[in-house]
Amino acid sequence: MRKIAIYGKGGIGKSTITSSVAAAIANMGRRVMQIGCDPKSDSTINLLGSKTLTPVMEVLQKNGGLCKNLDEIAVRGYKGIVCVEAGGPTPGSGCAGRGIIKTFDTLDEFEAFKTYDPEFVFFDVLGDVVCGGFATPIREGYAEEVVIVTSGEKMALYAAANIKSALDNFRERNYAKLRGIILNRRNIPNEIEIVQEFAERIGTEIIGIVPRDSEIQRAEERNITVIEMDPELPISKTIIQLAARIMEQ
Ligand code: ADP
Ligand code: MG
């Protein structure tokens, strides 16, 4: 089982890229699980079609902190991908990071990884603030590999640098390795050079470059990934190539 955490600034394209990579891997006949760790709870939306998935925090809040079984918190989406959303606290109260910790505890309690036996697990994690909760996937040994999604924009690189610092801080514990950077393009001047230089500075490499492509919005309007919409599109081919790169050991 390969456990890969995808981190990056809010709105940078983590969920879009994670779910389409997950779809590409599932298309190859592999078992995939995607766990959304963003209070926005929209990580797996484009894998679910018309199915509804209740975030773990919502299930727990409704049932006085109890979850009866995995069916309450996990739903199979596109090509059998097991989807989970951590969810978040009531706006204005509580801590979002705690939701992630609770979610991981619940998944452990019901032996989710043993039950579904996925070959690839993706954690889609908001990386604006890498507080204790948001660092859970890398701190508690859940994810062995980390991929950072960034553009060449300053704030995206700032978040990326913070994630790298968090990784360095947890080096002593179950060390998650920084696998590389995905450049999701915003088309700012010299973007590739800027991100290339950033990658070198933090001792890693760019493992994929995703262009801005309106086909992503077209797919999103139908609540599907570009992979499901049309695997022959140039953007889908880019994603399939990225998926193959991620699948390499
Ligand atoms: P995050 O999960 O990092 O918060 P999302 O994956 O939800 O970000 O992406 C935010 C928005 O940006 C989405 O609505 C998506 O349509 C758009 N988007 C992301 N990547 C691209 C891209 N390469 N080309 C066009 N639109 C994109
Ligand atoms: Mg997201």
Tab-separated table of N, CA, C and O in Angstrom, residues 185-226:
chain	number	residue	atom	x	y	z
A	185	ARG	N	-0.173	25.244	-13.269
A	185	ARG	CA	0.163	26.546	-13.827
A	185	ARG	C	-0.907	27.615	-13.672
A	185	ARG	O	-2.088	27.366	-13.829
A	186	ARG	N	-0.434	28.789	-13.313
A	186	ARG	CA	-1.278	29.980	-13.304
A	186	ARG	C	-0.827	30.948	-14.389
A	186	ARG	O	-1.333	32.053	-14.498
A	187	ASN	N	0.198	30.494	-15.110
A	187	ASN	CA	0.725	31.276	-16.231
A	187	ASN	C	1.261	32.646	-15.853
A	187	ASN	O	1.068	33.624	-16.568
A	188	ILE	N	1.934	32.741	-14.720
A	188	ILE	CA	2.624	33.992	-14.399
A	188	ILE	C	3.963	33.995	-15.148
A	188	ILE	O	4.446	32.932	-15.560
A	189	PRO	N	4.558	35.157	-15.366
A	189	PRO	CA	5.824	35.202	-16.123
A	189	PRO	C	6.914	34.334	-15.473
A	189	PRO	O	7.028	34.308	-14.251
A	190	ASN	N	7.664	33.660	-16.296
A	190	ASN	CA	8.779	32.803	-15.847
A	190	ASN	C	8.374	31.747	-14.818
A	190	ASN	O	9.155	31.379	-13.954
A	191	GLU	N	7.149	31.280	-14.913
A	191	GLU	CA	6.633	30.394	-13.858
A	191	GLU	C	7.448	29.109	-13.704
A	191	GLU	O	7.765	28.706	-12.585
A	192	ILE	N	7.780	28.489	-14.835
A	192	ILE	CA	8.508	27.214	-14.735
A	192	ILE	C	9.866	27.429	-14.087
A	192	ILE	O	10.266	26.677	-13.192
A	193	GLU	N	10.562	28.497	-14.496
A	193	GLU	CA	11.884	28.785	-13.922
A	193	GLU	C	11.772	29.047	-12.421
A	193	GLU	O	12.591	28.560	-11.633
A	194	ILE	N	10.764	29.818	-12.037
A	194	ILE	CA	10.588	30.163	-10.623
A	194	ILE	C	10.379	28.904	-9.782
A	194	ILE	O	11.017	28.712	-8.742
A	195	VAL	N	9.515	28.020	-10.265
A	195	VAL	CA	9.200	26.819	-9.479
A	195	VAL	C	10.364	25.824	-9.529
A	195	VAL	O	10.670	25.156	-8.545
A	196	GLN	N	11.024	25.777	-10.683
A	196	GLN	CA	12.216	24.939	-10.816
A	196	GLN	C	13.271	25.341	-9.773
A	196	GLN	O	13.841	24.503	-9.080
A	197	GLU	N	13.472	26.624	-9.683
A	197	GLU	CA	14.472	27.136	-8.736
A	197	GLU	C	14.056	26.856	-7.297
A	197	GLU	O	14.878	26.464	-6.466
A	198	PHE	N	12.758	27.016	-7.018
A	198	PHE	CA	12.232	26.725	-5.689
A	198	PHE	C	12.456	25.255	-5.338
A	198	PHE	O	12.904	24.915	-4.247
A	199	ALA	N	12.145	24.376	-6.294
A	199	ALA	CA	12.289	22.934	-6.064
A	199	ALA	C	13.741	22.597	-5.713
A	199	ALA	O	14.004	21.863	-4.755
A	200	GLU	N	14.654	23.171	-6.481
A	200	GLU	CA	16.071	22.905	-6.224
A	200	GLU	C	16.475	23.411	-4.844
A	200	GLU	O	17.200	22.742	-4.114
A	201	ARG	N	15.963	24.594	-4.502
A	201	ARG	CA	16.318	25.199	-3.212
A	201	ARG	C	15.880	24.320	-2.053
A	201	ARG	O	16.566	24.237	-1.045
A	202	ILE	N	14.738	23.645	-2.172
A	202	ILE	CA	14.300	22.797	-1.058
A	202	ILE	C	14.698	21.330	-1.280
A	202	ILE	O	14.245	20.434	-0.575
A	203	GLY	N	15.540	21.117	-2.259
A	203	GLY	CA	16.118	19.778	-2.449
A	203	GLY	C	15.169	18.751	-3.042
A	203	GLY	O	15.217	17.572	-2.695
A	204	THR	N	14.304	19.198	-3.936
A	204	THR	CA	13.408	18.233	-4.567
A	204	THR	C	13.289	18.530	-6.063
A	204	THR	O	14.113	19.271	-6.616
A	205	GLU	N	12.293	17.939	-6.728
A	205	GLU	CA	12.162	18.137	-8.170
A	205	GLU	C	10.698	18.289	-8.568
A	205	GLU	O	9.801	17.918	-7.816
A	206	ILE	N	10.492	18.820	-9.755
A	206	ILE	CA	9.136	18.915	-10.302
A	206	ILE	C	8.798	17.561	-10.927
A	206	ILE	O	9.539	17.068	-11.773
A	207	ILE	N	7.697	16.935	-10.470
A	207	ILE	CA	7.339	15.626	-11.044
A	207	ILE	C	6.208	15.735	-12.070
A	207	ILE	O	5.855	14.748	-12.713
A	208	GLY	N	5.655	16.922	-12.207
A	208	GLY	CA	4.618	17.100	-13.215
A	208	GLY	C	4.254	18.555	-13.383
A	208	GLY	O	4.307	19.318	-12.421
A	209	ILE	N	3.928	18.915	-14.623
A	209	ILE	CA	3.473	20.282	-14.895
A	209	ILE	C	2.081	20.185	-15.510
A	209	ILE	O	1.896	19.554	-16.555
A	210	VAL	N	1.110	20.772	-14.823
A	210	VAL	CA	-0.277	20.731	-15.304
A	210	VAL	C	-0.631	22.106	-15.856
A	210	VAL	O	-0.579	23.096	-15.132
A	211	PRO	N	-0.956	22.174	-17.149
A	211	PRO	CA	-1.299	23.486	-17.722
A	211	PRO	C	-2.684	23.947	-17.259
A	211	PRO	O	-3.483	23.128	-16.804
A	212	ARG	N	-2.949	25.218	-17.357
A	212	ARG	CA	-4.333	25.689	-17.129
A	212	ARG	C	-5.147	25.253	-18.335
A	212	ARG	O	-4.723	25.413	-19.474
A	213	ASP	N	-6.286	24.670	-18.073
A	213	ASP	CA	-7.079	24.124	-19.170
A	213	ASP	C	-8.560	24.214	-18.815
A	213	ASP	O	-8.982	23.718	-17.771
A	214	SER	N	-9.319	24.852	-19.703
A	214	SER	CA	-10.749	25.056	-19.419
A	214	SER	C	-11.542	23.754	-19.449
A	214	SER	O	-12.688	23.708	-18.989
A	215	GLU	N	-10.935	22.675	-19.976
A	215	GLU	CA	-11.622	21.375	-19.946
A	215	GLU	C	-11.860	20.940	-18.499
A	215	GLU	O	-12.790	20.190	-18.200
A	216	ILE	N	-10.989	21.412	-17.594
A	216	ILE	CA	-11.149	21.086	-16.171
A	216	ILE	C	-12.471	21.649	-15.645
A	216	ILE	O	-13.222	20.957	-14.965
A	217	GLN	N	-12.789	22.882	-16.035
A	217	GLN	CA	-14.063	23.478	-15.618
A	217	GLN	C	-15.240	22.758	-16.266
A	217	GLN	O	-16.273	22.555	-15.656
A	218	ARG	N	-15.055	22.383	-17.538
A	218	ARG	CA	-16.128	21.708	-18.265
A	218	ARG	C	-16.476	20.386	-17.552
A	218	ARG	O	-17.652	20.044	-17.391
A	219	ALA	N	-15.450	19.675	-17.121
A	219	ALA	CA	-15.679	18.415	-16.403
A	219	ALA	C	-16.319	18.699	-15.030
A	219	ALA	O	-17.280	18.026	-14.635
A	220	GLU	N	-15.784	19.720	-14.367
A	220	GLU	CA	-16.252	20.077	-13.030
A	220	GLU	C	-17.753	20.414	-13.021
A	220	GLU	O	-18.463	20.080	-12.076
A	221	GLU	N	-18.197	21.056	-14.090
A	221	GLU	CA	-19.623	21.393	-14.182
A	221	GLU	C	-20.492	20.139	-14.156
A	221	GLU	O	-21.639	20.180	-13.732
A	222	ARG	N	-19.915	19.029	-14.623
A	222	ARG	CA	-20.663	17.769	-14.625
A	222	ARG	C	-20.297	16.901	-13.417
A	222	ARG	O	-20.680	15.724	-13.352
A	223	ASN	N	-19.545	17.467	-12.477
A	223	ASN	CA	-19.098	16.718	-11.292
A	223	ASN	C	-18.298	15.464	-11.638
A	223	ASN	O	-18.437	14.426	-10.986
A	224	ILE	N	-17.477	15.570	-12.683
A	224	ILE	CA	-16.608	14.445	-13.015
A	224	ILE	C	-15.182	14.972	-13.236
A	224	ILE	O	-14.962	16.182	-13.336
A	225	THR	N	-14.235	14.044	-13.326
A	225	THR	CA	-12.856	14.444	-13.621
A	225	THR	C	-12.676	14.469	-15.140
A	225	THR	O	-13.480	13.887	-15.872
A	226	VAL	N	-11.606	15.109	-15.588
A	226	VAL	CA	-11.325	15.107	-17.033
A	226	VAL	C	-11.055	13.689	-17.529
A	226	VAL	O	-11.345	13.360	-18.687
